[in-house]
Amino acid sequence: MRTTLTAALAAVLCFAPSADAANDAALAEIRAQVKQMKESYEQRIAALESRLADAEKTAAKAEATAVQVATAPPPAAPAAAMSAFNPEISVILQGQYKNMKDIPERGITGFWPANGHSHGDDHSAEQRGFSIDHSELVFTAGIDPYWRGNLTLGIQDNEVEVEEAWFQSLAIGHGLGLKGGRFRSGIGYLNDKHPHAWDFADAPLMYQVLFGSHASYTQDGAQLKWVAPSKLFVEIGLEAGRGSTYPGTDENANGANAGAAYVKFGGDVGVANSWLAGLSYLQTSAKDREAEFEDVNGLAAQGLFDGTTKTWIADFVWKWAPDGNPSDRNFKLQGEYFRRTEKGELDCLDEEGVGNACDPAMSGATVLSNYDTRQSGWYLQGVYQFTPNWRAGLRYDRLDSGRRDFGVNANNLLVADYRPQRATVMADYSWSEFARMRLQYAQDRSMQGVTDNQVTLQYIMSMGSHGAHKF
Amino acid sequence: MTRFFSLLILLAVSLPAHAAFNIFATVPEWGALAQEVGGDKVSVYTATHGLQDPHRIEAKPSLIARARTAQLVVATGADLEIGWLPLVVRESGNAAIQFGRPGYFEAARFVSMLEIPPVLDRTLGDVHAAGNPHIQTDPRNLLKVGEALARRMVELDPANATAYVANYQAFAERLRTALVRWEKQAAPLRGVPVLVQHKAFPYLQNWLGLKETGTLEPKPGLEPTSSWLAGIVAQQTAQPARMVLRAAYQHAAPSLWIAERTGIPVVVLPFTIGGTPEATNLFSLYDDTINRLLRAL
């Protein structure tokens, strides 16, 4: 899959017309014909333009008498300063106040801890009280007539993270679009939306278990997509990437460690309804992917996974607005379903020397077993804007830990069988399209035996020239 | 599966160009103008209709699909479509209609813009750097835009150049005749003070000599607040307006609130084709606009 994907991308990249020497004579003839046609057209256009100009002159006289022409200044010349070439810059400010239980190590029961080994992730969604999320700094501009670029930085205390850094084609044509660099993958619906464009203060549980705290799969690689020349919107995308982020791991290797493919369909039903539906596939591989586990006696243990992860996502969005005019009232229904299988090996160890079930003698021994899981989950949400400023929304999340075959390590590690769920309600107020304040309540039962009632008050403010948001 | 995808991609690369000259118009007035110039030589798709707020359109999948096969995009420009068109054009994968290409046409570049803001600051509301984009409310702008559009269509589709020039000339002739009639009809409107809900009509005001005494939106694009509206009502004694104008796509509440408290009539103007049942083409649009204004006197 991986190599064929790379090959397909390479093939398309290298796709250029190659003229055969034997055809040179024929080509020259065609060129001469084209030149002749062009010249004759140019003459005709020139003739027509002079006719047009003549007609205007006479018309202008008539207009001058019949119509009182408003005397307005001529269009202002574009700013000549070098700054006119500066990229569009925007800054997103996002922060919140959160009330929730004090749980030292949060996780989602029955699923691989996507945030790996790092304790105390300071992502604000997991902080209690007041906090600011990372501020987002976005630069976008056309590079030349053929390319456009984007750089999105996430800025936090002592940390600048390159969230996206990509270039995009403008001039390939034929419905083809090529993107390269670091970009949010086109899989699923929510994956390529930044947090400020989300309808709730946090991501659906399914995105948290699939891709970790960023709740989005980011590729360092290339994406090729194609829009079909049909009235029904059909888009097909292929991606190949480094695959260094969860569920994959960074591998010092040639080729691509992650491959993705998706197809999206969309259209309108009458003037009031629009929809988009998609099916996506992501395949990644991991080596020594580490996470914290609990052994059968409640002691800390570590697990290393080697193997392949296959993720399928089905998504749909339905939007309604009276007369197709969303500024007053509108409704958005959105849902996604995923299925993930992981196959490989699990190595159980005792890094902290606590004498857990995998290494009771504290001799540095490890236990290697099969690892085979098949898990699923979904969310469904609806957001209703009932006045130009106010919106309210409901969301329900549900996951199924599914089949978890740990082989012989099932005797050593706690293998939870659980169905995490969460119900969320939110209301938000927007002063303008650039400023929004949101109050959210969630009853979170994503950890077995814990019911966490979470209240979040969040603000999202955007400054500068911020581009349009996707559907 | 990958073989299937590669095949599709190769198929796409080798697909022939479409025979019909496809035009993607962002708003009904440019759709109608393109149809006037193009006649039966073009196939026009209009992305929005008269009851939609042109500032608040979403980059819907259906629009991307239509932009994919267009040879020419006809937009207002001046940032009117900034919330959706750039995305639609980019996502379409259609090289011919990208910004700066001949297949991307902006009407606002060919008319004299009003209300160009001296300062650009979001605290002043949803201001447009290039000036107020609602240029179609003055029909004289259709002559300038129509001429530029005809030129562009001749450039892109030289095979039908004769038809485009002839169609434009015929249209301009009819429009000039209508302009004389409209201006005579609208003479009683000259100097009439009006309130507007959104700054949607500066070109209409400039054409017919209406005098704007205030706006119900405290800042362009911001919803009216009750304290702001109370100020407008108070202003009526010193500077009485004769009517309050609202574009058909806007919601009724603020203008009705003012009408109730001041006793002046609300005039719902079509703003574009399809805004009212009477405004069905580029001529009935201004017929209906003037009739509605005159009835409120």
Coordinates of C-alpha atoms in Angstrom, one line a residue, chain A:
Chain A
M1 CA 0.0 0.0 0.0
R2 CA 2.7 2.4 1.1
T3 CA 5.0 1.9 -1.9
T4 CA 2.2 1.9 -4.4
L5 CA 0.9 5.2 -2.9
T6 CA 4.3 6.8 -3.2
A7 CA 4.7 5.4 -6.7
A8 CA 1.3 6.8 -7.7
L9 CA 2.1 10.3 -6.3
A10 CA 5.5 10.2 -8.0
A11 CA 4.0 9.1 -11.3
V12 CA 1.6 12.0 -11.3
L13 CA 4.3 14.5 -10.3
C14 CA 6.4 13.4 -13.1
F15 CA 3.5 13.4 -15.5
A16 CA 4.7 15.7 -18.3
P17 CA 4.1 15.6 -22.0
S18 CA 7.1 14.0 -23.7
A19 CA 7.5 14.7 -27.4
D20 CA 8.9 12.0 -29.6
A21 CA 11.6 13.2 -32.0
A22 CA 9.8 11.4 -34.9
N23 CA 6.8 13.6 -34.4
D24 CA 8.7 16.8 -34.6
A25 CA 7.6 17.5 -38.2
A26 CA 4.0 16.9 -37.4
L27 CA 4.3 19.1 -34.4
A28 CA 5.8 22.0 -36.4
E29 CA 2.9 21.8 -38.8
I30 CA 0.4 21.9 -35.9
R31 CA 2.2 24.9 -34.4
A32 CA 2.1 26.7 -37.7
Q33 CA -1.7 26.1 -37.9
V34 CA -2.2 27.2 -34.4
K35 CA -0.2 30.4 -35.0
Q36 CA -2.3 31.1 -38.1
M37 CA -5.5 30.6 -36.2
K38 CA -4.3 32.8 -33.4
E39 CA -3.4 35.6 -35.8
S40 CA -6.7 35.5 -37.6
Y41 CA -8.5 35.6 -34.2
E42 CA -6.3 38.5 -33.0
Q43 CA -7.3 40.4 -36.1
R44 CA -10.9 39.7 -35.6
I45 CA -10.7 40.7 -31.9
A46 CA -8.9 43.9 -32.8
A47 CA -11.6 44.7 -35.3
L48 CA -14.4 44.0 -32.8
E49 CA -12.7 46.0 -30.1
S50 CA -12.5 49.0 -32.3
R51 CA -16.2 48.6 -33.1
L52 CA -16.9 48.4 -29.4
A53 CA -14.8 51.5 -28.7
D54 CA -16.6 53.4 -31.5
A55 CA -20.0 52.4 -30.1
E56 CA -18.9 53.5 -26.7
K57 CA -17.9 56.9 -27.9
T58 CA -21.3 57.6 -29.5
A59 CA -23.0 56.1 -26.4
A60 CA -20.9 58.2 -24.1
K61 CA -22.2 61.3 -25.7
A62 CA -25.7 60.1 -25.4
E63 CA -25.2 59.2 -21.8
A64 CA -23.7 62.5 -21.0
T65 CA -26.9 64.3 -22.0
A66 CA -29.4 61.7 -20.7
V67 CA -27.6 60.7 -17.5
Q68 CA -26.1 62.9 -14.9
V69 CA -22.8 61.0 -14.3
A70 CA -21.7 61.0 -10.7
T71 CA -18.3 62.5 -10.3
A72 CA -16.5 60.1 -8.1
P73 CA -12.7 59.8 -7.7
P74 CA -11.0 57.2 -9.9
P75 CA -10.2 53.9 -8.3
A76 CA -7.4 54.3 -5.8
A77 CA -4.1 52.9 -6.9
P78 CA -3.0 49.9 -4.9
A79 CA -0.6 50.7 -2.1
A80 CA 2.8 50.8 -3.7
A81 CA 4.7 50.1 -0.6
M82 CA 6.6 46.8 -0.2
S83 CA 4.2 46.0 2.6
A84 CA 1.6 45.3 0.0
F85 CA 3.3 42.0 -0.6
N86 CA 3.2 41.0 3.0
P87 CA 1.3 37.8 3.7
E88 CA -2.2 37.8 5.2
I89 CA -1.6 37.5 8.9
S90 CA -4.1 36.5 11.5
V91 CA -3.9 35.7 15.2
I92 CA -6.4 33.5 17.1
L93 CA -6.7 34.1 20.8
Q94 CA -8.3 31.2 22.6
G95 CA -8.7 30.6 26.3
Q96 CA -11.0 29.2 28.9
Y97 CA -12.2 28.7 32.5
K98 CA -12.8 25.1 33.3
N99 CA -14.4 23.4 36.3
M100 CA -13.8 19.7 36.6
K101 CA -12.7 16.9 38.9
D102 CA -9.1 16.7 39.9
I103 CA -7.8 13.5 38.2
P104 CA -4.0 13.3 38.1
E105 CA -3.8 11.1 35.0
R106 CA -6.7 11.5 32.7
G107 CA -7.3 9.0 30.0
I108 CA -10.0 7.2 28.1
T109 CA -10.6 3.7 29.6
G110 CA -10.2 0.8 27.2
F111 CA -8.0 2.7 24.7
W112 CA -4.3 3.1 24.1
P113 CA -3.2 6.3 25.9
A114 CA -2.6 8.4 22.8
N115 CA -0.5 10.9 24.6
G116 CA 2.0 8.2 25.3
H117 CA 4.5 8.5 28.0
S118 CA 4.3 12.2 28.8
H119 CA 2.8 12.8 32.2
G120 CA 0.9 16.1 32.9
D121 CA 0.3 17.2 29.4
D122 CA -0.2 21.0 29.8
H123 CA -2.8 21.1 27.0
S124 CA -5.3 23.6 28.4
A125 CA -8.3 21.3 27.9
E126 CA -6.9 19.3 30.8
Q127 CA -6.2 22.2 33.0
R128 CA -8.5 23.3 35.8
G129 CA -9.4 26.9 36.4
F130 CA -8.3 29.7 34.1
S131 CA -5.9 28.9 31.2
I132 CA -5.0 30.1 27.8
D133 CA -4.8 27.7 25.0
H134 CA -2.0 28.1 22.6
S135 CA -2.4 31.3 20.5
E136 CA -2.4 30.6 16.8
L137 CA -0.4 32.7 14.4
V138 CA -1.3 32.2 10.7
F139 CA 0.5 33.5 7.6
T140 CA -1.0 32.9 4.2
A141 CA -0.1 34.3 0.8
G142 CA 0.2 33.5 -2.9
I143 CA 3.8 32.7 -3.6
D144 CA 3.6 33.1 -7.4
P145 CA 1.0 32.4 -9.9
Y146 CA 1.5 28.7 -9.4
W147 CA 1.8 28.2 -5.6
R148 CA 0.3 29.4 -2.4
G149 CA 1.7 29.0 1.0
N150 CA 0.6 28.8 4.7
L151 CA 2.4 28.8 8.0
T152 CA 0.5 28.2 11.2
L153 CA 2.3 28.4 14.4
G154 CA 1.0 27.4 17.8
I155 CA 2.5 29.6 20.5
Q156 CA 2.6 28.7 24.1
D157 CA 4.8 29.5 27.1
N158 CA 8.4 28.4 26.2
E159 CA 7.1 26.7 23.1
V160 CA 6.5 27.4 19.4
E161 CA 5.0 24.6 17.5
V162 CA 4.7 24.4 13.7
E163 CA 1.1 23.2 13.4
E164 CA 1.0 23.6 9.6
A165 CA 3.6 24.6 7.0
W166 CA 2.6 23.8 3.5
F167 CA 2.5 25.0 -0.1
Q168 CA -0.5 24.3 -2.4
S169 CA -0.8 24.3 -6.2
L170 CA -2.9 26.9 -8.0
A171 CA -2.2 26.1 -11.6
I172 CA -2.2 22.4 -12.3
G173 CA -5.8 22.5 -13.4
H174 CA -8.0 19.5 -14.4
G175 CA -9.4 19.5 -10.9
L176 CA -6.1 18.5 -9.4
G177 CA -4.6 20.0 -6.3
L178 CA -1.3 19.2 -4.8
K179 CA -0.2 20.1 -1.3
G180 CA 3.2 19.5 0.3
G181 CA 4.7 20.1 3.7
R182 CA 3.1 19.7 7.0
F183 CA -0.7 19.9 6.8
R184 CA -3.8 18.6 8.6
S185 CA -4.9 15.5 6.8
G186 CA -8.0 15.6 4.7
I187 CA -9.4 12.5 6.3
G188 CA -12.7 12.6 8.2
Y189 CA -14.7 15.8 8.6
L190 CA -13.3 17.5 11.7
N191 CA -9.7 16.6 11.1
D192 CA -8.6 19.5 9.0
K193 CA -10.6 22.1 11.1
H194 CA -8.6 24.1 13.6
P195 CA -9.9 24.3 17.2
H196 CA -11.2 27.8 16.7
A197 CA -13.6 26.5 14.1
W198 CA -15.0 23.7 16.3
D199 CA -18.6 24.0 17.6
F200 CA -17.6 22.8 21.0
A201 CA -14.8 23.7 23.4
D202 CA -13.2 20.3 23.1
A203 CA -12.8 17.7 20.4
P204 CA -15.1 14.6 20.2
L205 CA -13.8 11.7 22.2
M206 CA -13.2 9.7 19.1
Y207 CA -10.7 12.2 17.8
Q208 CA -8.9 12.2 21.1
V209 CA -8.5 8.4 21.1
L210 CA -7.6 8.4 17.4
F211 CA -5.0 11.1 17.3
G212 CA -4.2 12.3 20.8
S213 CA -4.5 15.7 22.5
H214 CA -4.3 17.7 19.2
A215 CA -7.3 15.7 18.0
S216 CA -6.2 15.9 14.4
Y217 CA -3.9 13.8 12.2
T218 CA -1.2 15.9 10.7
Q219 CA 0.9 14.7 7.8
D220 CA 4.5 15.7 7.0
G221 CA 4.3 14.7 3.3
A222 CA 2.2 15.3 0.2
Q223 CA -1.4 15.3 -0.7
L224 CA -2.9 15.0 -4.1
K225 CA -6.6 15.5 -4.6
W226 CA -8.9 15.6 -7.5
V227 CA -12.4 17.1 -7.9
A228 CA -14.6 15.4 -10.5
P229 CA -16.1 17.6 -13.3
S230 CA -19.6 16.8 -12.2
K231 CA -22.6 18.7 -10.6
L232 CA -22.4 16.3 -7.6
F233 CA -19.3 17.3 -5.6
V234 CA -16.9 14.3 -5.7
E235 CA -13.4 14.7 -4.4
I236 CA -10.7 12.0 -4.1
G237 CA -7.6 12.5 -2.1
L238 CA -4.4 10.6 -1.6
E239 CA -1.7 11.3 1.0
A240 CA 1.7 9.9 1.8
G241 CA 3.6 11.1 4.8
R242 CA 6.2 10.6 7.4
G243 CA 3.7 9.2 9.9
S244 CA 5.6 10.2 13.0
T245 CA 2.7 11.2 15.1
Y246 CA 0.2 8.9 16.9
P247 CA -0.9 6.3 16.0
G248 CA 2.4 5.9 14.1
T249 CA 5.9 6.6 15.4
D250 CA 8.9 8.3 13.9
E251 CA 11.0 5.9 12.0
N252 CA 14.4 6.6 10.5
A253 CA 13.5 5.1 7.1
N254 CA 13.0 5.9 3.4
G255 CA 9.6 5.9 1.9
A256 CA 6.3 6.9 3.6
N257 CA 5.2 5.6 7.0
A258 CA 1.7 6.8 6.6
G259 CA -0.7 6.6 3.7
A260 CA -4.2 7.9 3.5
A261 CA -7.0 8.0 1.0
Y262 CA -10.4 9.5 1.1
V263 CA -13.4 10.2 -1.0
K264 CA -16.0 12.9 -0.4
F265 CA -19.4 13.6 -1.9
G266 CA -21.5 16.7 -1.4
G267 CA -24.4 18.6 -2.8
D268 CA -27.6 20.6 -2.2
V269 CA -31.1 19.5 -1.6
G270 CA -33.4 22.4 -2.6
V271 CA -32.1 25.8 -1.7
A272 CA -32.2 25.2 2.1
N273 CA -30.1 22.1 2.5
S274 CA -26.5 21.2 1.8
W275 CA -24.6 18.1 2.7
L276 CA -21.2 16.5 2.6
A277 CA -20.3 12.9 3.3
G278 CA -17.0 11.1 3.2
L279 CA -15.1 7.9 3.7
S280 CA -11.5 7.9 4.7
Y281 CA -8.7 5.4 5.3
L282 CA -5.5 5.9 7.2
Q283 CA -2.7 3.4 7.6
T284 CA 0.3 3.9 9.8
S285 CA 3.0 1.8 11.4
A286 CA 4.5 2.1 14.8
K287 CA 7.8 0.9 16.4
D288 CA 8.3 0.9 20.1
R289 CA 5.2 3.1 20.6
E290 CA 5.2 3.4 24.4
A291 CA 2.3 3.9 26.9
E292 CA 1.6 3.5 30.5
F293 CA -0.4 0.5 31.7
E294 CA -1.6 -0.9 34.9
D295 CA -0.7 -4.5 35.7
V296 CA -3.1 -7.0 37.2
N297 CA -2.0 -6.0 40.7
G298 CA -2.5 -2.3 40.1
L299 CA 1.3 -1.6 39.6
A300 CA 2.7 0.6 36.9
A301 CA 3.8 -1.2 33.7
Q302 CA 4.9 0.0 30.3
G303 CA 3.9 -1.4 27.0
L304 CA 5.7 -1.0 23.6
F305 CA 3.7 -1.6 20.5
D306 CA 5.2 -2.7 17.1
G307 CA 2.8 -3.1 14.3
T308 CA 0.3 -1.6 11.9
T309 CA -2.7 0.6 12.5
K310 CA -5.6 0.8 10.1
T311 CA -8.3 3.5 10.6
W312 CA -11.5 3.9 8.7
I313 CA -13.7 7.0 9.2
A314 CA -17.1 7.7 7.8
D315 CA -18.4 11.2 8.2
F316 CA -21.4 13.3 7.2
V317 CA -22.6 16.9 7.7
W318 CA -26.0 18.3 6.9
K319 CA -26.7 22.0 7.0
W320 CA -30.0 23.7 6.8
A321 CA -30.9 27.4 6.6
P322 CA -34.2 29.0 5.7
D323 CA -33.9 30.1 2.0
G324 CA -30.3 29.0 2.2
N325 CA -29.5 32.2 4.1
P326 CA -27.6 31.2 7.3
S327 CA -27.1 34.7 8.7
D328 CA -30.3 34.6 10.7
R329 CA -31.0 31.0 11.6
N330 CA -29.3 27.8 10.6
F331 CA -28.9 24.2 11.8
K332 CA -25.9 21.9 11.4
L333 CA -26.0 18.2 12.0
Q334 CA -22.7 16.4 12.1
G335 CA -21.6 12.9 12.8
E336 CA -18.6 10.6 12.4
Y337 CA -17.9 6.9 13.0
F338 CA -14.6 5.2 13.1
R339 CA -13.2 1.7 13.2
R340 CA -9.6 1.0 14.0
T341 CA -7.6 -2.2 14.0
E342 CA -4.1 -2.6 15.3
K343 CA -2.1 -5.7 14.7
G344 CA 1.4 -6.5 15.9
E345 CA 3.4 -7.2 19.1
L346 CA 3.3 -5.8 22.6
D347 CA 6.4 -5.8 24.8
C348 CA 5.6 -5.4 28.5
L349 CA 8.3 -4.0 30.7
D350 CA 8.9 -2.6 34.1
E351 CA 10.8 0.6 33.6
E352 CA 10.3 2.0 37.1
G353 CA 11.4 -1.2 38.8
V354 CA 8.2 -1.7 40.8
G355 CA 8.2 -5.5 40.4
N356 CA 5.1 -5.6 38.2
A357 CA 3.7 -8.8 36.7
C358 CA 5.9 -8.6 33.6
D359 CA 9.1 -8.5 35.6
P360 CA 8.4 -9.6 39.1
A361 CA 12.0 -10.4 39.8
M362 CA 13.1 -6.9 38.7
S363 CA 15.7 -8.5 36.5
G364 CA 15.0 -6.3 33.5
A365 CA 13.1 -9.1 31.7
T366 CA 10.2 -8.3 29.3
V367 CA 7.2 -10.2 28.1
L368 CA 6.5 -10.2 24.4
S369 CA 3.0 -11.0 23.1
N370 CA 0.6 -10.6 20.3
Y371 CA -1.4 -7.4 20.1
D372 CA -4.6 -7.4 18.1
T373 CA -7.4 -4.9 18.6
R374 CA -10.5 -3.9 16.8
Q375 CA -12.2 -0.8 18.3
S376 CA -14.9 1.7 17.2
G377 CA -16.7 4.8 18.2
W378 CA -18.8 7.7 17.0
Y379 CA -20.3 11.1 17.9
L380 CA -23.3 13.0 16.7
Q381 CA -23.8 16.7 17.2
G382 CA -26.3 19.3 16.3
V383 CA -25.9 23.1 16.5
Y384 CA -28.7 25.5 16.0
Q385 CA -28.3 29.2 15.5
F386 CA -31.6 30.7 16.5
T387 CA -30.7 34.4 16.3
P388 CA -27.9 36.2 14.4
N389 CA -25.8 36.1 17.6
W390 CA -26.8 33.0 19.5
R391 CA -26.2 29.3 18.9
A392 CA -26.9 26.3 21.0
G393 CA -25.7 22.7 20.5
L394 CA -25.9 19.2 21.8
R395 CA -23.3 16.4 21.3
Y396 CA -23.2 12.8 22.3
D397 CA -19.9 10.7 22.2
R398 CA -19.7 7.0 22.5
L399 CA -16.7 4.6 22.1
D400 CA -16.5 0.9 22.3
S401 CA -13.2 -0.7 23.5
G402 CA -14.1 -3.7 21.3
R403 CA -11.8 -6.6 20.9
R404 CA -8.5 -6.3 22.7
D405 CA -6.3 -9.4 22.4
F406 CA -3.1 -9.0 24.4
G407 CA -2.0 -12.6 23.9
V408 CA 0.0 -13.8 26.9
N409 CA 0.2 -10.3 28.3
A410 CA -3.5 -10.5 29.0
N411 CA -2.3 -12.4 32.1
N412 CA 0.0 -9.5 33.2
L413 CA -1.9 -6.3 32.2
L414 CA -5.3 -5.0 33.1
V415 CA -7.4 -5.2 29.9
A416 CA -10.4 -3.0 30.4
D417 CA -13.6 -3.7 28.5
Y418 CA -15.5 -0.4 28.6
R419 CA -17.8 1.9 26.6
P420 CA -16.8 5.5 27.3
Q421 CA -19.4 8.1 26.7
R422 CA -20.0 11.8 27.1
A423 CA -23.0 14.1 26.7
T424 CA -22.3 17.8 26.1
V425 CA -24.5 20.9 25.8
M426 CA -23.2 24.3 24.8
A427 CA -24.4 27.8 24.0
D428 CA -22.4 30.5 22.4
Y429 CA -22.7 34.2 21.6
S430 CA -20.9 35.9 18.8
W431 CA -20.5 39.7 18.7
S432 CA -19.3 39.4 15.2
E433 CA -17.8 36.7 13.1
F434 CA -14.4 37.5 14.8
A435 CA -15.5 37.2 18.5
R436 CA -17.2 34.4 20.2
M437 CA -17.9 33.4 23.8
R438 CA -19.1 29.9 24.7
L439 CA -20.5 28.2 27.8
Q440 CA -20.4 24.4 27.8
Y441 CA -21.5 21.7 30.2
A442 CA -20.4 18.1 29.7
Q443 CA -21.1 14.9 31.7
D444 CA -18.0 12.9 30.9
R445 CA -17.9 9.2 31.6
S446 CA -14.8 8.4 29.5
M447 CA -13.0 7.0 32.5
Q448 CA -14.4 3.8 34.1
G449 CA -16.0 4.5 37.4
V450 CA -15.8 8.3 37.1
T451 CA -18.6 10.7 36.3
D452 CA -17.0 14.1 35.7
N453 CA -19.3 17.1 35.4
Q454 CA -17.3 19.7 33.4
V455 CA -18.2 23.3 32.9
T456 CA -16.2 25.3 30.4
L457 CA -16.4 29.0 29.6
Q458 CA -14.4 29.7 26.5
Y459 CA -13.5 32.6 24.3
I460 CA -12.3 32.6 20.7
M461 CA -11.1 35.9 19.2
S462 CA -9.5 36.4 15.8
M463 CA -7.5 39.3 14.6
G464 CA -6.2 40.3 11.2
S465 CA -7.1 38.9 7.9
H466 CA -8.4 35.4 8.4
G467 CA -9.3 33.3 5.4
A468 CA -12.6 31.6 4.7
H469 CA -13.6 28.5 6.6
K470 CA -14.3 25.2 4.9
F471 CA -17.9 23.9 4.7

